[in-house]
Tab-separated table of C-alpha atoms in Angstrom:
chain	number	residue	atom	x	y	z
T	884	SER	CA	61.768	-52.104	79.390
T	885	ILE	CA	60.644	-55.454	80.491
T	886	LEU	CA	62.454	-56.622	83.768
T	887	TRP	CA	61.020	-60.110	83.814
T	888	ALA	CA	58.275	-62.176	82.104
T	889	ASP	CA	57.012	-65.744	82.760
T	890	GLY	CA	53.973	-67.080	81.435
T	891	PHE	CA	54.493	-70.759	82.417
T	892	ASP	CA	53.049	-71.669	79.211
T	893	ASP	CA	56.035	-73.748	77.961
T	894	TRP	CA	56.807	-75.389	81.277
T	895	SER	CA	55.641	-79.058	81.941
T	896	THR	CA	57.261	-79.637	85.193
T	897	THR	CA	58.254	-77.626	88.251
T	898	SER	CA	61.973	-78.463	87.788
T	899	GLY	CA	62.660	-75.657	85.236
T	900	PRO	CA	60.804	-72.492	85.977
T	901	LEU	CA	60.751	-72.502	89.848
T	902	GLY	CA	64.488	-72.317	89.707
T	903	GLU	CA	63.960	-68.642	88.288
T	904	TYR	CA	62.499	-67.531	91.536
T	905	GLU	CA	64.311	-66.529	94.812
T	906	SER	CA	61.618	-68.044	97.126
T	907	VAL	CA	58.988	-70.695	96.686
T	908	SER	CA	56.856	-71.582	99.885
T	909	ASN	CA	54.859	-74.399	100.841
T	910	PHE	CA	54.375	-77.615	98.674
T	911	GLY	CA	51.192	-76.891	96.903
T	912	ILE	CA	52.814	-75.263	93.873
T	913	TYR	CA	53.013	-77.218	90.802
T	914	LEU	CA	52.532	-77.023	87.015
T	915	GLN	CA	49.910	-78.373	84.912
T	916	SER	CA	50.887	-78.771	81.237
T	917	THR	CA	47.565	-78.070	79.722
T	918	ALA	CA	45.590	-76.026	82.243
T	919	GLY	CA	46.698	-72.367	80.961
T	920	ARG	CA	44.610	-69.826	79.325
T	921	ARG	CA	45.799	-70.921	75.925
T	922	SER	CA	45.959	-74.539	76.627
T	923	GLY	CA	49.608	-74.338	77.611
T	924	GLY	CA	51.032	-74.722	81.024
T	925	ALA	CA	49.816	-73.049	84.162
T	926	LEU	CA	51.244	-72.478	87.691
T	927	THR	CA	48.954	-73.874	90.204
T	928	LEU	CA	49.037	-72.614	93.749
T	929	GLY	CA	47.379	-75.069	96.147
T	930	SER	CA	46.263	-72.609	98.764
T	931	ASN	CA	46.428	-68.728	99.402
T	932	SER	CA	49.636	-69.307	101.511
T	933	ASP	CA	51.609	-70.649	98.416
T	934	VAL	CA	53.707	-68.090	96.792
T	935	ILE	CA	56.696	-67.556	94.595
T	936	GLN	CA	58.878	-64.585	94.695
T	937	LYS	CA	61.098	-62.694	92.110
T	938	THR	CA	63.415	-60.163	93.274
T	939	PHE	CA	64.918	-57.531	90.818
T	940	THR	CA	68.513	-56.418	90.882
T	941	SER	CA	67.583	-52.791	91.306
T	942	THR	CA	64.805	-50.819	92.945
T	943	TYR	CA	62.198	-48.999	90.937
T	944	ALA	CA	59.794	-46.021	91.874
T	945	GLU	CA	57.267	-47.293	89.353
T	946	LEU	CA	56.484	-50.846	88.356
T	947	TYR	CA	53.868	-52.659	86.167
T	948	ALA	CA	52.764	-56.120	86.549
T	949	ALA	CA	50.539	-58.223	84.132
T	950	VAL	CA	49.219	-61.350	85.695
T	951	ALA	CA	46.498	-63.793	84.354
T	952	PHE	CA	44.787	-65.411	87.320
T	953	LYS	CA	42.130	-67.859	87.723
T	954	PRO	CA	40.604	-68.315	91.208
T	955	GLY	CA	38.792	-71.346	92.212
T	956	GLY	CA	35.108	-71.692	91.462
T	957	ALA	CA	34.150	-69.415	94.185
T	958	LEU	CA	36.096	-66.438	95.268
T	959	SER	CA	35.966	-67.477	98.876
T	960	GLY	CA	39.712	-67.479	99.976
T	961	LEU	CA	40.267	-63.844	99.175
T	962	PRO	CA	43.042	-64.705	96.895
T	963	CYS	CA	45.902	-62.366	96.517
T	964	VAL	CA	46.887	-61.659	92.990
T	965	VAL	CA	50.163	-59.836	93.301
T	966	THR	CA	52.137	-58.266	96.001
T	967	PHE	CA	55.050	-55.758	95.302
T	968	THR	CA	57.963	-56.023	97.704
T	969	SER	CA	61.126	-54.180	98.877
T	970	GLY	CA	63.837	-56.025	100.631
T	971	GLY	CA	61.384	-58.714	101.457
T	972	SER	CA	58.936	-56.518	103.029
T	973	GLN	CA	55.382	-56.386	101.440
T	974	LEU	CA	54.649	-52.875	100.075
T	975	LEU	CA	51.275	-53.198	98.197
T	976	SER	CA	48.962	-55.990	97.408
T	977	ILE	CA	46.159	-56.554	94.925
T	978	ARG	CA	43.600	-58.950	96.082
T	979	ALA	CA	40.416	-60.527	94.579
T	980	ASN	CA	37.455	-60.309	96.949
T	981	ALA	CA	34.422	-62.620	97.613
T	982	ASP	CA	31.975	-60.334	96.001
T	983	GLY	CA	34.186	-60.133	92.802
T	984	SER	CA	35.616	-56.640	93.560
T	985	ILE	CA	39.514	-56.019	93.707
T	986	SER	CA	41.258	-54.141	96.385
T	987	ALA	CA	44.541	-52.537	96.888
T	988	PHE	CA	46.302	-52.786	100.305
T	989	ARG	CA	49.327	-51.266	101.720
T	990	GLY	CA	51.289	-54.031	102.951
T	991	GLY	CA	50.145	-57.712	102.428
T	992	PRO	CA	46.647	-58.772	101.256
T	993	PHE	CA	45.201	-57.982	104.768
T	994	GLY	CA	47.033	-54.679	105.355
T	995	THR	CA	45.620	-51.227	105.309
T	996	LEU	CA	43.033	-51.003	102.705
T	997	LEU	CA	43.599	-48.241	100.130
T	998	GLY	CA	40.594	-48.659	97.792
T	999	THR	CA	38.079	-51.315	96.355
T	1000	SER	CA	36.549	-51.576	92.746
T	1001	ALA	CA	32.930	-51.971	91.983
T	1002	PRO	CA	31.878	-55.763	92.762
T	1003	ALA	CA	31.648	-58.425	90.123
T	1004	VAL	CA	34.568	-57.274	88.015
T	1005	VAL	CA	36.199	-60.676	88.647
T	1006	VAL	CA	34.460	-64.060	88.359
T	1007	GLY	CA	35.488	-67.152	90.111
T	1008	GLY	CA	36.577	-69.960	87.871
T	1009	VAL	CA	37.421	-67.730	85.107
T	1010	TYR	CA	40.729	-66.341	83.919
T	1011	THR	CA	41.231	-62.736	84.477
T	1012	HIS	CA	44.181	-60.782	83.027
T	1013	TYR	CA	45.196	-58.057	85.577
T	1014	GLN	CA	47.419	-55.043	84.409
T	1015	VAL	CA	48.777	-53.281	87.520
T	1016	ARG	CA	50.662	-50.064	87.636
T	1017	VAL	CA	52.101	-48.751	90.976
T	1018	VAL	CA	53.960	-45.518	91.568
T	1019	PHE	CA	55.658	-45.837	94.970
T	1020	SER	CA	55.407	-42.750	97.385
T	1021	ALA	CA	54.427	-42.190	100.948
T	1022	THR	CA	52.339	-39.252	99.717
T	1023	VAL	CA	51.473	-39.136	96.089
T	1024	GLY	CA	51.424	-42.929	95.170
T	1025	VAL	CA	49.343	-44.378	92.250
T	1026	VAL	CA	47.564	-47.693	92.029
T	1027	GLU	CA	45.900	-48.577	88.717
T	1028	VAL	CA	44.403	-51.973	87.924
T	1029	ARG	CA	42.901	-52.532	84.459
T	1030	LEU	CA	41.323	-55.932	83.475
T	1031	ASN	CA	41.421	-58.027	80.354
T	1032	GLY	CA	43.198	-55.396	78.278
T	1033	SER	CA	40.584	-52.669	79.025
T	1034	THR	CA	41.759	-49.070	78.499
T	1035	THR	CA	39.408	-48.077	81.522
T	1036	ALA	CA	40.691	-48.864	85.000
T	1037	ALA	CA	38.613	-51.056	87.150
T	1038	LEU	CA	40.552	-49.557	90.191
T	1039	SER	CA	42.336	-46.020	90.019
T	1040	LEU	CA	43.906	-44.565	93.129
T	1041	THR	CA	45.904	-41.467	93.453
T	1042	GLY	CA	47.574	-39.489	96.404
T	1043	GLN	CA	48.168	-42.767	98.293
T	1044	ASN	CA	50.831	-43.950	100.717
T	1045	THR	CA	51.797	-47.077	98.704
T	1046	GLY	CA	54.297	-48.303	101.309
T	1047	GLY	CA	57.679	-46.854	100.202
T	1048	ALA	CA	59.562	-44.976	97.661
T	1049	SER	CA	60.459	-47.940	95.548
T	1050	ALA	CA	60.188	-51.806	95.109
T	1051	ASN	CA	62.475	-54.481	94.006
T	1052	GLY	CA	60.318	-57.558	93.937
T	1053	VAL	CA	57.076	-59.307	93.375
T	1054	LEU	CA	55.172	-62.131	95.071
T	1055	LEU	CA	52.633	-64.343	93.081
């Protein structure tokens, strides 16, 4: 079942959608009414420290996230695509790297490296749709990242410590 979905496509100001989130940090976050992948709205984060957080009412041992993300022209800021959380603590993060690879980290985007894809799977200045699956476990965790609807994973990790037994939120 779908727990939460927000494409920002139908929003033209920040007054509506950001009220759906428990936490919005910094002030570089805004919506552009025609900057999205399909010429609709797009959430814009002014820097890598700008985040929005969604917390779910229950905890889950397995979560999926689908995020369309367009980093700046160069992948220089090591942008974090998505972070799964539990009680406000960062459990697992997916990050785009300067060489176009993607990495999974236990904790935040500079936590313990779990694995990295081949280089050049992500291109700066171009939208990439990430489909992320995480099974939370201290011993048999799974991280799978597919890109742009591919049935082949760009990053597939098994037998990992993914930071806890369950998660109840996501940071974008």
